[in-house]
Coordinates of C-alpha atoms in Angstrom, one line a residue:
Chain R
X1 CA -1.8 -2.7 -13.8
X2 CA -0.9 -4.4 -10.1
X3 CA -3.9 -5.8 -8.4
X4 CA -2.1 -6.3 -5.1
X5 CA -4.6 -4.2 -3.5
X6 CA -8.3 -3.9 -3.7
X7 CA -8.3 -0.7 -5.8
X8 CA -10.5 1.8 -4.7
X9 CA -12.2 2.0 -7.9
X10 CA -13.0 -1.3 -7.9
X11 CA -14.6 -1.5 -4.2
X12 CA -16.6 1.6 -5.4
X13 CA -18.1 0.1 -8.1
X14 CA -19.6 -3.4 -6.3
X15 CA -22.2 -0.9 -6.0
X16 CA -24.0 0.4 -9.1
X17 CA -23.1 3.9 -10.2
X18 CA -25.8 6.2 -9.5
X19 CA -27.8 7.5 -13.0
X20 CA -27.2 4.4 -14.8
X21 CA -28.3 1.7 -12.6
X22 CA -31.5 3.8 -11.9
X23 CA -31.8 4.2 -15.8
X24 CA -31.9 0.8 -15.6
X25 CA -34.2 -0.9 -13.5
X26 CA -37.1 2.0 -14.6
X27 CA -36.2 0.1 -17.9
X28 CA -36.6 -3.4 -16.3
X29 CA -33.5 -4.4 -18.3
X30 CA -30.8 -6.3 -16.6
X31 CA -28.0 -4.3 -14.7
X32 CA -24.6 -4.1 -16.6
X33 CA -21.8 -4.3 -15.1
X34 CA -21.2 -1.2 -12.9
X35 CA -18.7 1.0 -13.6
X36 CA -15.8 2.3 -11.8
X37 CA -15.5 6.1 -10.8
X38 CA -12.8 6.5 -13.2
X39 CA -15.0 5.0 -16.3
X40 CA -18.1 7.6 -15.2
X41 CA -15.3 10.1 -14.8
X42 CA -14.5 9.1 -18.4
X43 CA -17.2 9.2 -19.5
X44 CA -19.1 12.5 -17.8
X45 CA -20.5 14.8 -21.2
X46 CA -18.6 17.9 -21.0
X47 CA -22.0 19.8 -19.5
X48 CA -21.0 17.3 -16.2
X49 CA -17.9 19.8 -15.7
X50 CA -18.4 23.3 -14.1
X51 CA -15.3 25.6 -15.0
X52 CA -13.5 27.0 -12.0
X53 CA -12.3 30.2 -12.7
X54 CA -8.5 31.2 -12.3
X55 CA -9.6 33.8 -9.8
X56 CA -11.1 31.8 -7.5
X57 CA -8.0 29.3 -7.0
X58 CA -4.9 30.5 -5.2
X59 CA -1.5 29.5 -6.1
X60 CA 1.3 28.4 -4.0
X61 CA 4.9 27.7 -5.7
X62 CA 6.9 25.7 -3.0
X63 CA 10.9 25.8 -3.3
X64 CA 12.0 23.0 -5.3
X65 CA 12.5 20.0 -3.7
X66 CA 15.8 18.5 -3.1
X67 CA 15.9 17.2 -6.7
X68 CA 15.4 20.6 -8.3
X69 CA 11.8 19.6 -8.9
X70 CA 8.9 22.3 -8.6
X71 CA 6.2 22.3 -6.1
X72 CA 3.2 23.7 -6.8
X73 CA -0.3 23.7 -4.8
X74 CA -3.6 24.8 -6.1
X75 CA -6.3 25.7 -3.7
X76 CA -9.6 26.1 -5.1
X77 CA -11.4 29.0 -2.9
X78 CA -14.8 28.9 -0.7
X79 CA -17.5 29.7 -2.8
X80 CA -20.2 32.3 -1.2
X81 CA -22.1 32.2 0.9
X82 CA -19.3 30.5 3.2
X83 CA -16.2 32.0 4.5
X84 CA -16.0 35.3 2.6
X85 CA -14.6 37.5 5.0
X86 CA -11.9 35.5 5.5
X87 CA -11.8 34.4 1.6
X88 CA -11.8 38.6 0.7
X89 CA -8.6 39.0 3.7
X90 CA -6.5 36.0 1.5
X91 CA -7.7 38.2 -1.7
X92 CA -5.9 40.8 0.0
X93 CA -2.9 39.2 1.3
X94 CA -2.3 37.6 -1.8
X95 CA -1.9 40.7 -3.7
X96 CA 0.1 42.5 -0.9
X97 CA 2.5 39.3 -1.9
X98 CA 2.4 39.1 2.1
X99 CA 3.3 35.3 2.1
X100 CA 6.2 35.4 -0.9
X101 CA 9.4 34.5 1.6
X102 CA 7.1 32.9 4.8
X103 CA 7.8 28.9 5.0
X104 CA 5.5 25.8 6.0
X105 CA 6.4 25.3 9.7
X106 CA 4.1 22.8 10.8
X107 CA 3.5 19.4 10.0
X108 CA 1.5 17.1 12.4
X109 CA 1.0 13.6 11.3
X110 CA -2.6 12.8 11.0
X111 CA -3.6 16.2 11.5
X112 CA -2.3 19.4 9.5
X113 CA 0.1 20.9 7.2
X114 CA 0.7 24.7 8.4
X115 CA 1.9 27.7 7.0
X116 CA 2.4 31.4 6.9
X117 CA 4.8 34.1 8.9
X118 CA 7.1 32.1 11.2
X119 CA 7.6 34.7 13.3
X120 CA 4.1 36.3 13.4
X121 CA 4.4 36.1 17.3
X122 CA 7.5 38.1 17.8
X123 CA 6.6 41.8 17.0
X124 CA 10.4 42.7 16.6
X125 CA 10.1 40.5 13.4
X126 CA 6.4 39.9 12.6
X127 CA 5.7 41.0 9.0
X128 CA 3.3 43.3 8.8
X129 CA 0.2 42.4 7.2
X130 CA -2.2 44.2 5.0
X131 CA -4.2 47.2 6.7
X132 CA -7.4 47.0 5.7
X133 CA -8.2 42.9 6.9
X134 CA -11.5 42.7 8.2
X135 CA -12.1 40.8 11.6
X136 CA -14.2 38.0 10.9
X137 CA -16.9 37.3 13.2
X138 CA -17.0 33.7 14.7
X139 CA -20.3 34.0 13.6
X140 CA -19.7 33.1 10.2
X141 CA -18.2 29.4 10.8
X142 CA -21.9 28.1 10.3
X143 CA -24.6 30.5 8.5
X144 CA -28.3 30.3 8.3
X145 CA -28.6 29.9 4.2
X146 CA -31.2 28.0 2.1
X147 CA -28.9 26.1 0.0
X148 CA -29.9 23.2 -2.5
X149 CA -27.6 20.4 -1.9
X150 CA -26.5 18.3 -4.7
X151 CA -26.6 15.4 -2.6
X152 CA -27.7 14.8 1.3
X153 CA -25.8 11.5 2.9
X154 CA -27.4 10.5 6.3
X155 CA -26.6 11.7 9.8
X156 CA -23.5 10.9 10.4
X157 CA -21.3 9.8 13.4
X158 CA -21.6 13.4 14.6
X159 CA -24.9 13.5 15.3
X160 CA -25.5 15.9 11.7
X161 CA -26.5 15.8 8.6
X162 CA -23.7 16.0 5.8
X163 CA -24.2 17.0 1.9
X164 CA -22.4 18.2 -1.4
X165 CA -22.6 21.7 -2.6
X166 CA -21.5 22.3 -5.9
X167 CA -18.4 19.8 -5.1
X168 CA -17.9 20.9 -1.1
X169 CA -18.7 19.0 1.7
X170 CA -21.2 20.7 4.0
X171 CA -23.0 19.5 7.5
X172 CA -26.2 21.0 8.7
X173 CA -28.8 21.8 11.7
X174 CA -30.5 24.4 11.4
X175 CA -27.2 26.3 10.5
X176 CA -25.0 24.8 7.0
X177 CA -20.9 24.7 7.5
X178 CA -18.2 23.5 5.5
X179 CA -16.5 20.3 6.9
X180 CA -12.9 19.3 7.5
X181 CA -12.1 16.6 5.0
X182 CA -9.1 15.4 3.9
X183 CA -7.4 18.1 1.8
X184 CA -9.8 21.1 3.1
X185 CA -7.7 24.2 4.2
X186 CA -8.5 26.2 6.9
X187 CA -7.1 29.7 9.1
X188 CA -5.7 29.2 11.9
X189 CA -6.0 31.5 15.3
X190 CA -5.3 32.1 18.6
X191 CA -7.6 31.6 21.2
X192 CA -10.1 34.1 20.8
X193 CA -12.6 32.8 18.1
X194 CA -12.0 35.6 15.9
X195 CA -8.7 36.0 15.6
X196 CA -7.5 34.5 12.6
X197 CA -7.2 36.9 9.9
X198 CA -6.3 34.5 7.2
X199 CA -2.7 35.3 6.9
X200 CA -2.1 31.5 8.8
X201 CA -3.8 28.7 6.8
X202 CA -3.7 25.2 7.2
X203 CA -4.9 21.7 5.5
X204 CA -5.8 18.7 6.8
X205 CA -3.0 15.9 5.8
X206 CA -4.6 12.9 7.9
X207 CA -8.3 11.7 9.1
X208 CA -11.3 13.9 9.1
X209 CA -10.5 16.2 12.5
X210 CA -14.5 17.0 12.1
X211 CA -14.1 18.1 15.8
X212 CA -12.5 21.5 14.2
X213 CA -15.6 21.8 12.3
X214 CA -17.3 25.2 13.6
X215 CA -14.8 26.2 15.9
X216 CA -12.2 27.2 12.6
X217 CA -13.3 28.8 9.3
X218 CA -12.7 26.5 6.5
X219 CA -11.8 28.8 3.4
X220 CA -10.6 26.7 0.7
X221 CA -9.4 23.3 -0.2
X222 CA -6.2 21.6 -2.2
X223 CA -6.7 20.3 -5.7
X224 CA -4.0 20.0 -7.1
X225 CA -0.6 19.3 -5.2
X226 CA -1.4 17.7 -1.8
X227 CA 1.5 15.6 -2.2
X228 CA 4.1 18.3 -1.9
X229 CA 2.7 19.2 1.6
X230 CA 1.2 15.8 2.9
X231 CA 4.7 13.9 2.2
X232 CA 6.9 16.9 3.7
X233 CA 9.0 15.5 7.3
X234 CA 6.8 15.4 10.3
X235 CA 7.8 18.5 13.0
X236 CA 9.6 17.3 16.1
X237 CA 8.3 20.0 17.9
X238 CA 4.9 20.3 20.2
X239 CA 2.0 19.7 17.8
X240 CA 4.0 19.2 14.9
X241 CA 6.0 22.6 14.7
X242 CA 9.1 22.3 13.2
X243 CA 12.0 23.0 15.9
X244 CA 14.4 24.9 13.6
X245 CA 14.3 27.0 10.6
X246 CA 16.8 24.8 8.2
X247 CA 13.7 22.1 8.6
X248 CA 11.1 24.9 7.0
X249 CA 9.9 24.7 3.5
X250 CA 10.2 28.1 1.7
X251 CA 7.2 29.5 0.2
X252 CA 8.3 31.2 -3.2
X253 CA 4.9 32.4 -3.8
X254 CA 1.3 33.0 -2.7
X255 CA -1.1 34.6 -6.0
X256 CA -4.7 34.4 -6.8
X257 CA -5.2 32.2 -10.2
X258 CA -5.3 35.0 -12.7
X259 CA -1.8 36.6 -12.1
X260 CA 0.0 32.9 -12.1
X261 CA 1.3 32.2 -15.8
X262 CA 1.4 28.5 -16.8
X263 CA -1.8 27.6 -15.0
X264 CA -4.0 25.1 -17.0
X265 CA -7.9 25.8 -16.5
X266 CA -10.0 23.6 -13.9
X267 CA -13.2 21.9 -13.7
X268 CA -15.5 20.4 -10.9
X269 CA -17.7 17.6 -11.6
X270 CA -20.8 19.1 -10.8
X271 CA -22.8 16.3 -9.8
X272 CA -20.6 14.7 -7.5
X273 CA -21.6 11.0 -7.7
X274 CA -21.7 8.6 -4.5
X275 CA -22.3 4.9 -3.9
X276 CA -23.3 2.8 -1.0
X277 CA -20.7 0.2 -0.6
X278 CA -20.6 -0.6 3.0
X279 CA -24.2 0.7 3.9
X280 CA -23.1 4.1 3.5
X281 CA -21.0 6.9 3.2
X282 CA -18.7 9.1 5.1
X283 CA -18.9 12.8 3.6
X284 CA -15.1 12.7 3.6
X285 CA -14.9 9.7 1.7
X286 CA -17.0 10.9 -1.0
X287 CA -15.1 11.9 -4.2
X288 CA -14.8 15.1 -6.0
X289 CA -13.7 15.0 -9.2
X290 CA -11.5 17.7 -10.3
X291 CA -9.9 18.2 -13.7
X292 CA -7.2 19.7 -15.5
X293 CA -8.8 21.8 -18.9
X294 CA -6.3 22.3 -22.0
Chain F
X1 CA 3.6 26.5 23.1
X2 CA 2.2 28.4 20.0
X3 CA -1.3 28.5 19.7
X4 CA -1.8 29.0 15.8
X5 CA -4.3 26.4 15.4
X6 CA -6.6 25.1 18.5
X7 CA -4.4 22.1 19.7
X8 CA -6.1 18.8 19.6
X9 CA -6.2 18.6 22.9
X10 CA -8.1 22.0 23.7
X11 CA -10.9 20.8 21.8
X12 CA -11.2 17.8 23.0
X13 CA -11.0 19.4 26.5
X14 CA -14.2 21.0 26.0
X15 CA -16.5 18.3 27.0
X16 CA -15.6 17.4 30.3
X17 CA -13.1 13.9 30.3
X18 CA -15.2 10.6 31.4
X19 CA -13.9 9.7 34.9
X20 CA -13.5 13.1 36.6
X21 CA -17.3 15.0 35.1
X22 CA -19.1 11.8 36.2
X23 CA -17.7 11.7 39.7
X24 CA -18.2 15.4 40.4
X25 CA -21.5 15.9 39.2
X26 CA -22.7 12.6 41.4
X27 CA -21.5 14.8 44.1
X28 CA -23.1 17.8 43.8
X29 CA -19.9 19.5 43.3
X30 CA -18.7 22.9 40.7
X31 CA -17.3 20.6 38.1
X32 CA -13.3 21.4 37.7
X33 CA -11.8 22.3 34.4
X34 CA -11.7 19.4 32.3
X35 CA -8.6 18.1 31.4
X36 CA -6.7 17.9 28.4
X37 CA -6.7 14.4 26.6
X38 CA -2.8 14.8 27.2
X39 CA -3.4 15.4 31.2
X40 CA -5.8 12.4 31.4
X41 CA -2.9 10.0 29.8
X42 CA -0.1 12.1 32.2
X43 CA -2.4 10.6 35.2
X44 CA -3.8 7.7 34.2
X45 CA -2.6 5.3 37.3
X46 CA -0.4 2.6 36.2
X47 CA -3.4 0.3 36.1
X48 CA -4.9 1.6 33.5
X49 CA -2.2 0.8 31.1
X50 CA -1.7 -3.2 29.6
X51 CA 1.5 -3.9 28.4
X52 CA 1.6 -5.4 24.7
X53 CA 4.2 -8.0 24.9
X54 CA 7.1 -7.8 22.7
X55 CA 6.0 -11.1 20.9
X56 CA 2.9 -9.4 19.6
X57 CA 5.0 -6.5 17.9
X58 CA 6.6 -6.6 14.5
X59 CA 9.1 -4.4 14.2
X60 CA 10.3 -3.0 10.6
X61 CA 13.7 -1.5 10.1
X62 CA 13.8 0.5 6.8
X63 CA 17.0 1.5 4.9
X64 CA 18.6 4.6 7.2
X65 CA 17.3 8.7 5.5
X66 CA 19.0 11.1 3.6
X67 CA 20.7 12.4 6.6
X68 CA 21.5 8.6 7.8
X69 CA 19.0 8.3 10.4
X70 CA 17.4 4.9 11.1
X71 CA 13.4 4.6 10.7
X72 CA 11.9 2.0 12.4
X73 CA 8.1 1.3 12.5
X74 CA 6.7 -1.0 15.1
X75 CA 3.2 -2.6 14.6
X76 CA 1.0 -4.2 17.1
X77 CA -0.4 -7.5 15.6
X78 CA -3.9 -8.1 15.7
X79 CA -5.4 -10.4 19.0
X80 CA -7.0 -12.8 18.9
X81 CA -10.1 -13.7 18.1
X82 CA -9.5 -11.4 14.7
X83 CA -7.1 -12.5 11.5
X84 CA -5.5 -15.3 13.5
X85 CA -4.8 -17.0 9.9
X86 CA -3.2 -14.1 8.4
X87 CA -1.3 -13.1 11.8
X88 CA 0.1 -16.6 11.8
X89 CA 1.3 -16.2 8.4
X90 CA 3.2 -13.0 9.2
X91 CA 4.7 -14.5 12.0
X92 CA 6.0 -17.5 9.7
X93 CA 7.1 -14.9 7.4
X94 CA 9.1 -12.9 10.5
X95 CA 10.8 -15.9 11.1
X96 CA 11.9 -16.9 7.9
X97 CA 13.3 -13.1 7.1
X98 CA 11.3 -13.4 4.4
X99 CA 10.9 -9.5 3.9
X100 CA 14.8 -8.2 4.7
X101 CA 16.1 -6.6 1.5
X102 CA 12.3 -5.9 -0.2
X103 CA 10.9 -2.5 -0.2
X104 CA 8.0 0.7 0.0
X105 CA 7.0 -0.1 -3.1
X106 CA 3.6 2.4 -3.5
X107 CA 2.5 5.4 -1.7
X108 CA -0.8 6.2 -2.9
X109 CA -1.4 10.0 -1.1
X110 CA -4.9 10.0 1.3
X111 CA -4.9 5.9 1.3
X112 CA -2.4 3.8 1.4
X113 CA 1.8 3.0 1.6
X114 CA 1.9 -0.9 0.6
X115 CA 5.3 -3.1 1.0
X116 CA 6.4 -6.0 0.2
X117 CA 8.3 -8.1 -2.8
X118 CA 8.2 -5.9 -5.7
X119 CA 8.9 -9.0 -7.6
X120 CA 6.1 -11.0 -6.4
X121 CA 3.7 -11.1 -9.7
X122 CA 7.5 -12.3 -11.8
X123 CA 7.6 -16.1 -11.3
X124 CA 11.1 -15.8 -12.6
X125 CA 12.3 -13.8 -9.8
X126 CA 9.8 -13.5 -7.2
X127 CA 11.1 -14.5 -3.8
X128 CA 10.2 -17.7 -2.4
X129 CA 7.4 -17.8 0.1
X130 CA 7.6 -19.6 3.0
X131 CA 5.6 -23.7 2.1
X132 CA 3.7 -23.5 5.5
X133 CA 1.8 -20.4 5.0
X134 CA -2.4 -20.6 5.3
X135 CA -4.6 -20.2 3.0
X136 CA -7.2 -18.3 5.1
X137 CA -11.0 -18.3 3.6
X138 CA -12.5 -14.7 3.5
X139 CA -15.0 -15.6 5.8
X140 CA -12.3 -14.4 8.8
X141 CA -12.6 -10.9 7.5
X142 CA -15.5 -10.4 10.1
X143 CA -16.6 -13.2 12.7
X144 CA -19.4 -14.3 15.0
X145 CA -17.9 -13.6 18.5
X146 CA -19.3 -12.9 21.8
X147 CA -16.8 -9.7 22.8
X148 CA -17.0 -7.2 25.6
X149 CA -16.6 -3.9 24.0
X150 CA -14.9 -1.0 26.2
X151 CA -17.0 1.3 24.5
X152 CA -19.9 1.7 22.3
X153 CA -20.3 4.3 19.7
X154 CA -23.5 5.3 18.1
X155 CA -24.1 3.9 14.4
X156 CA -21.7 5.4 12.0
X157 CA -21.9 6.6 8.4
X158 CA -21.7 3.1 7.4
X159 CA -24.8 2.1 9.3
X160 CA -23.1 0.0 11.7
X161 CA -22.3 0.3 15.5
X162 CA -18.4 1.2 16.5
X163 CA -16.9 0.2 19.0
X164 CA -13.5 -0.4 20.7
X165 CA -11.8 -3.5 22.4
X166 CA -8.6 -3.7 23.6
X167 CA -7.7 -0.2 21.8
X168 CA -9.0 -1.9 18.3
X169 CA -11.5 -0.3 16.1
X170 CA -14.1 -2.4 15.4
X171 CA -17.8 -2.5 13.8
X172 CA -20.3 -4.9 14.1
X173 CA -24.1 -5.8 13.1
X174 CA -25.0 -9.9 13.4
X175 CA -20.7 -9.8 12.9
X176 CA -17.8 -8.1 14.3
X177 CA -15.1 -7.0 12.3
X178 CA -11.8 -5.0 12.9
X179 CA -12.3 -1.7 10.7
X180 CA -9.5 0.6 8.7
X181 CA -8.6 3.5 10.4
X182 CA -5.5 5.6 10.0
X183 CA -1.8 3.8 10.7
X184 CA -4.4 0.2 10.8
X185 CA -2.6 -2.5 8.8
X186 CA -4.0 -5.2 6.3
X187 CA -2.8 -7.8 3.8
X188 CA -2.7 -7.0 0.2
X189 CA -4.1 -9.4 -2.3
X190 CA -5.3 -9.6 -5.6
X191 CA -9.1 -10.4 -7.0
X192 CA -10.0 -13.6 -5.4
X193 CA -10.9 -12.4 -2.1
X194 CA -8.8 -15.8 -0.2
X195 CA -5.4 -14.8 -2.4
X196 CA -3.8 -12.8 0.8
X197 CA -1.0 -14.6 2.7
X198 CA 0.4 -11.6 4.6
X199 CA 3.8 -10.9 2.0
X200 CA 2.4 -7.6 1.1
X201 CA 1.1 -5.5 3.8
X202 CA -0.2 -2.1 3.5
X203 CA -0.9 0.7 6.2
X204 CA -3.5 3.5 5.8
X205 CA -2.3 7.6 5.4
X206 CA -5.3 8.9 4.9
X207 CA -8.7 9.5 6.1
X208 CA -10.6 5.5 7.2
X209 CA -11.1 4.1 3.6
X210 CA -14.1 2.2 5.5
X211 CA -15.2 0.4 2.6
X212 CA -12.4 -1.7 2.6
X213 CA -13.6 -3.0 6.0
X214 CA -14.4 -6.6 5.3
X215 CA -12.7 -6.9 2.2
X216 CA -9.6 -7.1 3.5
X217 CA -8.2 -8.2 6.2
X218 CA -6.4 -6.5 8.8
X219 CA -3.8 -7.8 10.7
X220 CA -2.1 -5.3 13.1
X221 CA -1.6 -1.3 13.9
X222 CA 1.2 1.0 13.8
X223 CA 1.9 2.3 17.0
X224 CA 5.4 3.9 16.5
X225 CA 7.2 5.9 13.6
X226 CA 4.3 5.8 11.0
X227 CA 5.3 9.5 10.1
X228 CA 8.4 7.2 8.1
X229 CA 5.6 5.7 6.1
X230 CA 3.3 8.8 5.6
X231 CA 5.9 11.5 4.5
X232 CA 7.7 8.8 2.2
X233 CA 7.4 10.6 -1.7
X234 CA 4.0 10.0 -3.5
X235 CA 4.5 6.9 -6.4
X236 CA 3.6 8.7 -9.8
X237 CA 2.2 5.1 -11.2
X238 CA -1.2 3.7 -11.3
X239 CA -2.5 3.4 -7.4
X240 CA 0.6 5.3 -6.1
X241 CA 2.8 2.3 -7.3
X242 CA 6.6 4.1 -7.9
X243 CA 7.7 3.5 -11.3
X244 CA 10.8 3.2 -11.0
X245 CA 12.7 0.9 -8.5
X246 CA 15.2 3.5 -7.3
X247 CA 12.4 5.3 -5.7
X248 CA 11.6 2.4 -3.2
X249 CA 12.5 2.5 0.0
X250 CA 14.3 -0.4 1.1
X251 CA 13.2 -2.9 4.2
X252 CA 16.0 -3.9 6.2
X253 CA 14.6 -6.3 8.1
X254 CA 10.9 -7.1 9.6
X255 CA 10.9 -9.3 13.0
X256 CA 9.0 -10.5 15.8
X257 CA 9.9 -8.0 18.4
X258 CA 10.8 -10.3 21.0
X259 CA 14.1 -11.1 18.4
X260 CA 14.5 -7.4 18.0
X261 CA 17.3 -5.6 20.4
X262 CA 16.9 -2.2 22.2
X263 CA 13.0 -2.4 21.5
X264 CA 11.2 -0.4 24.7
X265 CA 8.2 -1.9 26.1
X266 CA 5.0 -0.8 25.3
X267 CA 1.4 -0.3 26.6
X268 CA -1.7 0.2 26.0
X269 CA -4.0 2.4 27.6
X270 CA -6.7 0.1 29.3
X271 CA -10.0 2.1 29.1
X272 CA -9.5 4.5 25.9
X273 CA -10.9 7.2 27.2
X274 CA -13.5 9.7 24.0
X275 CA -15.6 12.5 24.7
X276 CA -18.2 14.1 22.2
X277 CA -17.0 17.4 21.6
X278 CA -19.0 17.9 17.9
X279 CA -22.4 15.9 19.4
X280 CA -20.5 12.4 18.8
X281 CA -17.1 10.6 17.3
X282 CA -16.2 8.8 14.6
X283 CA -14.1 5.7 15.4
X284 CA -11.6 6.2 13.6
X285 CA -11.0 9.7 15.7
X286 CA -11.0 7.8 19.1
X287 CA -7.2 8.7 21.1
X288 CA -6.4 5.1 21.7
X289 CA -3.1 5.9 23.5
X290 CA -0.2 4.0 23.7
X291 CA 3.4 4.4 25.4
X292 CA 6.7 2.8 25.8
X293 CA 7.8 1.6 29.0
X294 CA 10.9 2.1 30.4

């Protein structure tokens, strides 16, 4: 393997992994050598790993790329008590097949990838969507909930507290809400808070933009397949919209897990491990394994 | 302009901008709509903009795209007092052409794209480095330095004060030190921490990889057509290395920009300008803007 760069696995590890270095100095032994994420990944029991079921994922084939190659994205869903009114409306518009035939048409570097309808704003040609979405409160960005965190990192740059849940990143007051990381996918809206019905989702292709946090629902995130959106052309357009349709990525398919054939099983880590290497850790930069299951 | 997803700009517009809240509220005044990010840069007096002369530029040509259109990515080099060893280096490295005809040769998705001589680790047909090149001890990853900041920024994540100086990210405790934000670039180099010349640079694509902060140095940002670095295809190899070499992209030529032709001037905005829209910022999320001149 190169070594031209610091790998991230290495930098992780200067710091002792969390359950064995603790194992170790109760013991009073000497430390061994830490290991990297990818060795505890390795070597997590098969009770580490929490299945994620086919119907919480949703599917999204791509058109090939230019090579003939297929593109496929797998979004793992919001689990409750976050987001589910806007998680039920993408239940719904999945099955309708609402998004088979709609395109990516946005792509801002360091921000978003976005996709749906490209005409939703022109009624002449708007498809229409599903009848019975509900409208989501803004309400429901941040909830009151008493939720045991896996882990609680300390306040961070915005003035909060941040945690894992079950393998999602959360910030809390006196309210919990999911966080935009890297990866995290989110509906977009018009202007009045509650507007987005779900049929416009998004995911974050460049820095935490934790300045969305609370003011957009976060329903889901990308496990598998970030590469086919975050390497797609940048938009020439005003905030990254494409400025023709020839530059648009057709979307073949939009379906919940459990109708997509071919789909291998997942699994979460469940305890998300994290290390101090620099005196602390951004949420976003915490890692959450994910795995393929045969 | 569609309004699909709450522009950058609108949320940041929701605290009121520095200059303008600050002067009406010390009057007594109805404070005005705060502006836009975008309307403060529009009429920012020309005084608040510092020209970055061409000589601190390097400017990197890459092989034309599918459709024959030229990709150039210009990056600010790094002022002093910061990586002066490794800057000096690149500079030596600009004049001797040592990087036209080497390539892209990893795109690791949510870190890093890394250049350079794909050869470099085969002694039988590695290129030749130039023989006046430093050898710069780590200890210039992060230096003892009496700067004035342009702004402060409560302690991060990472348990250290942010700040910015002259549009840089930095972070800083009894040391200051230039920290890895998105489009930042830094010097590739393998286990012993001194082994960096500057022939293999990388740039960051993903969220801040902040533990690499003083383990690497950084030499420079890009300030102009990263999006030909971030959308480049993911490498399927360990760390995003491409496997195979027809999946490089090829570097025409890297230069000083005071040797490059039909470069526009650039500058910096002065005073970078942040507002706490989410009760505070992350530094890496700080608008430092920059513009060419005519």
């Amino acid at each position: 393997m190169r070594k031209h760069l610091i790998p991230l696995a290495a930098l992780l590890a200067a710091a002792p992994a969390y359950p064995q270095a603790s194992a170790n100095v109760a013991a009073g032994r000497a430390q061994p050598s830490p290991l990297a994420p990818s060795e505890i990944i390795s070597a997590a029991p098969g009770g580490d790993w929490t299945a994620i079921a086919p119907s919480d994922l949703l599917v999204m084939d791509l058109a090939p790329d230019a090579k003939g190659k297929p593109r496929r994205v797998v979004i793992q869903l919001m689990p409750a008590p976050f987001s589910q009114g806007w998680v039920g409306n993408i239940r719904k518009l999945a099955a309708a097949k609402f998004w088979d035939g709609t395109s990516i048409n946005r792509v801002q570097d360091n921000y978003v990838v976005q996709w749906g309808d490209a005409n939703a704003e022109d009624k002449t040609k708007a498809r229409k969507l599903p009848g019975d979405l509900a409208m989501v409160p803004e309400s429901e960005y941040s909830i009151d909930h008493d939720i045991l965190l896996d882990r609680v990192l300390p306040k961070d740059s915005y003035g909060v507290q941040a945690g894992i849940f079950a393998g999602w990143p959360l910030a809390f007051d006196d309210k919990i809400w999911p966080v935009h990381c890297y990866g995290m996918v989110g509906v977009g809206r018009d202007m009045p808070p509650n507007t987005g019905t779900g049929a416009e989702l998004y995911t974050v292709i460049g820095h935490a933009p934790r300045h969305l946090d609370r003011n957009i629902a976060l329903v889901g995130r990308v496990i598998e397949g970030i590469e086919h959106l975050s390497s797609l052309p940048r938009g020439t357009g005003a905030l990254g919209f494409y400025e023709t349709p020839e530059e648009r990525t057709g979307i073949v398919s939009i379906r919940i897990g459990n109708e997509v054939s071919g789909l291998p099983g997942r699994a979460n880590r469940r305890d998300a491990f994290f290390i101090r290497p620099a005196g602390g850790a951004d949420v976003c930069n915490v890692p959450v394994p994910v795995r393929r299951v045969k």
